[in-house]
Amino acid sequence: MRIVEKPDEFVDSVLSAQREAASLFGVNTLLIEKYITQPRHVEVEVFGDQHGNAIYLYERDCSLQRRHQKIIEEAPAV
């Protein structure tokens, strides 16, 4: 994984990542995503039944985590 901060570094980074992928996995296919500097982890509570009825209760912000465990869940997410 690489973070490319400058547009003029993009092509070189892609070519380098493709070479690395080809040598490790035998294919040079890449997945390119936008890097989000301050992401949030938002969960939505939904209940459904066997008849296709569903209800959304609320969303909660679970961004504050430590060692992949939620420390605080705040609802509603703002």
Tab-separated table of N, CA and C in Angstrom:
chain	number	residue	atom	x	y	z
A	1	MET	N	0.846	-1.175	0.000
A	1	MET	CA	0.000	0.000	0.000
A	1	MET	C	0.883	1.227	0.000
A	2	ARG	N	0.422	2.208	-0.744
A	2	ARG	CA	1.160	3.461	-0.840
A	2	ARG	C	0.188	4.630	-0.775
A	3	ILE	N	0.669	5.715	-0.222
A	3	ILE	CA	-0.080	6.970	-0.243
A	3	ILE	C	0.683	7.904	-1.164
A	4	VAL	N	-0.004	8.413	-2.179
A	4	VAL	CA	0.611	9.350	-3.116
A	4	VAL	C	0.012	10.718	-2.841
A	5	GLU	N	0.840	11.639	-2.416
A	5	GLU	CA	0.354	12.968	-2.049
A	5	GLU	C	0.476	13.983	-3.174
A	6	LYS	N	1.387	13.749	-4.122
A	6	LYS	CA	1.607	14.709	-5.204
A	6	LYS	C	1.245	14.075	-6.539
A	7	PRO	N	0.474	14.780	-7.367
A	7	PRO	CA	0.058	14.224	-8.659
A	7	PRO	C	1.226	13.764	-9.535
A	8	ASP	N	2.350	14.468	-9.475
A	8	ASP	CA	3.471	14.091	-10.337
A	8	ASP	C	4.159	12.801	-9.876
A	9	GLU	N	3.818	12.282	-8.706
A	9	GLU	CA	4.382	11.027	-8.210
A	9	GLU	C	3.474	9.824	-8.496
A	10	PHE	N	2.272	10.101	-9.006
A	10	PHE	CA	1.267	9.050	-9.172
A	10	PHE	C	1.710	7.952	-10.144
A	11	VAL	N	2.132	8.326	-11.342
A	11	VAL	CA	2.475	7.330	-12.363
A	11	VAL	C	3.618	6.437	-11.890
A	12	ASP	N	4.666	7.029	-11.342
A	12	ASP	CA	5.796	6.230	-10.852
A	12	ASP	C	5.364	5.279	-9.735
A	13	SER	N	4.487	5.741	-8.858
A	13	SER	CA	4.008	4.891	-7.763
A	13	SER	C	3.168	3.730	-8.282
A	14	VAL	N	2.331	3.997	-9.279
A	14	VAL	CA	1.508	2.934	-9.863
A	14	VAL	C	2.396	1.889	-10.531
A	15	LEU	N	3.357	2.336	-11.317
A	15	LEU	CA	4.252	1.397	-11.999
A	15	LEU	C	5.042	0.561	-10.995
A	16	SER	N	5.509	1.184	-9.938
A	16	SER	CA	6.249	0.472	-8.897
A	16	SER	C	5.360	-0.561	-8.201
A	17	ALA	N	4.133	-0.174	-7.882
A	17	ALA	CA	3.196	-1.091	-7.221
A	17	ALA	C	2.830	-2.250	-8.147
A	18	GLN	N	2.703	-1.983	-9.453
A	18	GLN	CA	2.398	-3.052	-10.406
A	18	GLN	C	3.547	-4.062	-10.487
A	19	ARG	N	4.769	-3.569	-10.504
A	19	ARG	CA	5.927	-4.477	-10.520
A	19	ARG	C	5.948	-5.340	-9.256
A	20	GLU	N	5.695	-4.704	-8.124
A	20	GLU	CA	5.682	-5.429	-6.849
A	20	GLU	C	4.581	-6.489	-6.829
A	21	ALA	N	3.383	-6.122	-7.285
A	21	ALA	CA	2.261	-7.063	-7.319
A	21	ALA	C	2.564	-8.234	-8.248
A	22	ALA	N	3.145	-7.949	-9.407
A	22	ALA	CA	3.465	-9.011	-10.365
A	22	ALA	C	4.489	-9.985	-9.785
A	23	SER	N	5.478	-9.461	-9.082
A	23	SER	CA	6.501	-10.354	-8.524
A	23	SER	C	5.971	-11.170	-7.343
A	24	LEU	N	5.044	-10.614	-6.583
A	24	LEU	CA	4.511	-11.324	-5.414
A	24	LEU	C	3.326	-12.228	-5.733
A	25	PHE	N	2.430	-11.764	-6.630
A	25	PHE	CA	1.172	-12.471	-6.872
A	25	PHE	C	1.018	-13.013	-8.283
A	26	GLY	N	1.939	-12.651	-9.186
A	26	GLY	CA	1.843	-13.124	-10.561
A	26	GLY	C	0.918	-12.309	-11.438
A	27	VAL	N	0.284	-11.305	-10.900
A	27	VAL	CA	-0.568	-10.381	-11.670
A	27	VAL	C	-0.272	-8.967	-11.200
A	28	ASN	N	-0.432	-8.014	-12.111
A	28	ASN	CA	-0.113	-6.630	-11.737
A	28	ASN	C	-1.358	-5.771	-11.531
A	29	THR	N	-2.489	-6.412	-11.278
A	29	THR	CA	-3.741	-5.688	-11.065
A	29	THR	C	-3.694	-4.942	-9.734
A	30	LEU	N	-4.164	-3.690	-9.756
A	30	LEU	CA	-4.168	-2.864	-8.550
A	30	LEU	C	-5.580	-2.406	-8.222
A	31	LEU	N	-5.810	-2.115	-6.967
A	31	LEU	CA	-7.026	-1.453	-6.510
A	31	LEU	C	-6.591	-0.086	-6.010
A	32	ILE	N	-7.095	0.958	-6.640
A	32	ILE	CA	-6.710	2.323	-6.273
A	32	ILE	C	-7.902	2.997	-5.613
A	33	GLU	N	-7.676	3.523	-4.413
A	33	GLU	CA	-8.727	4.199	-3.661
A	33	GLU	C	-8.246	5.565	-3.201
A	34	LYS	N	-9.194	6.435	-2.945
A	34	LYS	CA	-8.869	7.738	-2.382
A	34	LYS	C	-8.490	7.557	-0.913
A	35	TYR	N	-7.418	8.207	-0.493
A	35	TYR	CA	-6.979	8.158	0.900
A	35	TYR	C	-7.744	9.216	1.686
A	36	ILE	N	-8.410	8.809	2.737
A	36	ILE	CA	-9.191	9.722	3.569
A	36	ILE	C	-8.392	9.995	4.834
A	37	THR	N	-8.064	11.255	5.073
A	37	THR	CA	-7.173	11.599	6.182
A	37	THR	C	-7.841	11.499	7.551
A	38	GLN	N	-9.118	11.803	7.650
A	38	GLN	CA	-9.822	11.713	8.934
A	38	GLN	C	-11.114	10.911	8.755
A	39	PRO	N	-10.987	9.587	8.624
A	39	PRO	CA	-12.181	8.773	8.392
A	39	PRO	C	-13.042	8.652	9.647
A	40	ARG	N	-14.306	8.312	9.436
A	40	ARG	CA	-15.226	8.041	10.543
A	40	ARG	C	-15.801	6.648	10.364
A	41	HIS	N	-16.057	5.982	11.463
A	41	HIS	CA	-16.670	4.660	11.466
A	41	HIS	C	-18.104	4.865	11.961
A	42	VAL	N	-19.057	4.796	11.043
A	42	VAL	CA	-20.466	5.004	11.384
A	42	VAL	C	-21.211	3.692	11.144
A	43	GLU	N	-21.972	3.249	12.133
A	43	GLU	CA	-22.776	2.034	12.015
A	43	GLU	C	-24.250	2.408	12.008
A	44	VAL	N	-25.048	1.602	11.309
A	44	VAL	CA	-26.495	1.816	11.231
A	44	VAL	C	-27.179	0.560	11.763
A	45	GLU	N	-28.096	0.735	12.696
A	45	GLU	CA	-28.836	-0.378	13.299
A	45	GLU	C	-30.093	-0.630	12.473
A	46	VAL	N	-30.214	-1.848	11.924
A	46	VAL	CA	-31.360	-2.225	11.098
A	46	VAL	C	-31.869	-3.579	11.582
A	47	PHE	N	-33.178	-3.694	11.748
A	47	PHE	CA	-33.805	-4.965	12.092
A	47	PHE	C	-34.737	-5.360	10.961
A	48	GLY	N	-34.745	-6.652	10.635
A	48	GLY	CA	-35.638	-7.149	9.597
A	48	GLY	C	-36.225	-8.487	10.006
A	49	ASP	N	-37.358	-8.853	9.383
A	49	ASP	CA	-37.975	-10.140	9.685
A	49	ASP	C	-38.061	-10.990	8.427
A	50	GLN	N	-38.618	-12.188	8.593
A	50	GLN	CA	-38.702	-13.145	7.491
A	50	GLN	C	-39.686	-12.722	6.406
A	51	HIS	N	-40.492	-11.716	6.662
A	51	HIS	CA	-41.488	-11.259	5.700
A	51	HIS	C	-40.987	-10.094	4.851
A	52	GLY	N	-39.759	-9.691	5.054
A	52	GLY	CA	-39.203	-8.593	4.271
A	52	GLY	C	-39.416	-7.230	4.896
A	53	ASN	N	-39.996	-7.194	6.080
A	53	ASN	CA	-40.161	-5.921	6.777
A	53	ASN	C	-38.839	-5.545	7.434
A	54	ALA	N	-38.497	-4.285	7.348
A	54	ALA	CA	-37.251	-3.825	7.970
A	54	ALA	C	-37.461	-2.436	8.533
A	55	ILE	N	-36.738	-2.147	9.588
A	55	ILE	CA	-36.809	-0.828	10.209
A	55	ILE	C	-35.394	-0.393	10.580
A	56	TYR	N	-35.135	0.875	10.340
A	56	TYR	CA	-33.848	1.469	10.693
A	56	TYR	C	-34.057	2.213	12.003
A	57	LEU	N	-33.250	1.927	13.011
A	57	LEU	CA	-33.429	2.564	14.309
A	57	LEU	C	-32.632	3.853	14.430
A	58	TYR	N	-31.342	3.765	14.241
A	58	TYR	CA	-30.501	4.957	14.375
A	58	TYR	C	-29.113	4.634	13.853
A	59	GLU	N	-28.307	5.670	13.713
A	59	GLU	CA	-26.907	5.474	13.360
A	59	GLU	C	-26.069	5.896	14.547
A	60	ARG	N	-24.871	5.354	14.625
A	60	ARG	CA	-23.989	5.728	15.726
A	60	ARG	C	-22.564	5.872	15.209
A	61	ASP	N	-21.853	6.809	15.790
A	61	ASP	CA	-20.458	7.064	15.442
A	61	ASP	C	-19.584	6.205	16.352
A	62	CYS	N	-18.810	5.327	15.762
A	62	CYS	CA	-17.939	4.413	16.518
A	62	CYS	C	-16.478	4.675	16.174
A	63	SER	N	-16.147	5.915	15.853
A	63	SER	CA	-14.812	6.237	15.360
A	63	SER	C	-13.720	6.062	16.407
A	64	LEU	N	-14.028	6.298	17.665
A	64	LEU	CA	-13.002	6.199	18.703
A	64	LEU	C	-12.819	4.735	19.094
A	65	GLN	N	-11.705	4.136	18.633
A	65	GLN	CA	-11.424	2.737	18.902
A	65	GLN	C	-9.991	2.575	19.383
A	66	ARG	N	-9.772	1.490	20.102
A	66	ARG	CA	-8.423	1.129	20.532
A	66	ARG	C	-8.273	-0.373	20.336
A	67	ARG	N	-7.243	-0.771	19.621
A	67	ARG	CA	-6.996	-2.185	19.314
A	67	ARG	C	-8.227	-2.844	18.702
A	68	HIS	N	-8.854	-2.168	17.772
A	68	HIS	CA	-10.025	-2.649	17.027
A	68	HIS	C	-11.258	-2.851	17.911
A	69	GLN	N	-11.269	-2.249	19.097
A	69	GLN	CA	-12.456	-2.302	19.945
A	69	GLN	C	-12.996	-0.892	20.111
A	70	LYS	N	-14.310	-0.771	20.023
A	70	LYS	CA	-14.935	0.538	20.178
A	70	LYS	C	-14.820	0.999	21.623
A	71	ILE	N	-14.355	2.203	21.818
A	71	ILE	CA	-14.262	2.797	23.148
A	71	ILE	C	-15.549	3.561	23.439
A	72	ILE	N	-16.010	4.321	22.446
A	72	ILE	CA	-17.225	5.127	22.602
A	72	ILE	C	-18.112	4.915	21.382
A	73	GLU	N	-19.403	4.701	21.611
A	73	GLU	CA	-20.402	4.697	20.549
A	73	GLU	C	-21.341	5.847	20.841
A	74	GLU	N	-21.421	6.787	19.923
A	74	GLU	CA	-22.238	7.980	20.137
A	74	GLU	C	-23.372	7.998	19.126
A	75	ALA	N	-24.599	8.135	19.621
A	75	ALA	CA	-25.757	8.175	18.739
A	75	ALA	C	-26.593	9.399	19.069
A	76	PRO	N	-27.152	10.058	18.103
A	76	PRO	CA	-26.937	9.827	16.673
A	76	PRO	C	-25.583	10.364	16.226
A	77	ALA	N	-25.091	9.813	15.112
A	77	ALA	CA	-23.833	10.307	14.540
A	77	ALA	C	-24.077	11.705	13.990
A	78	VAL	N	-23.191	12.607	14.273
A	78	VAL	CA	-23.351	13.996	13.813
A	78	VAL	C	-22.270	14.363	12.840
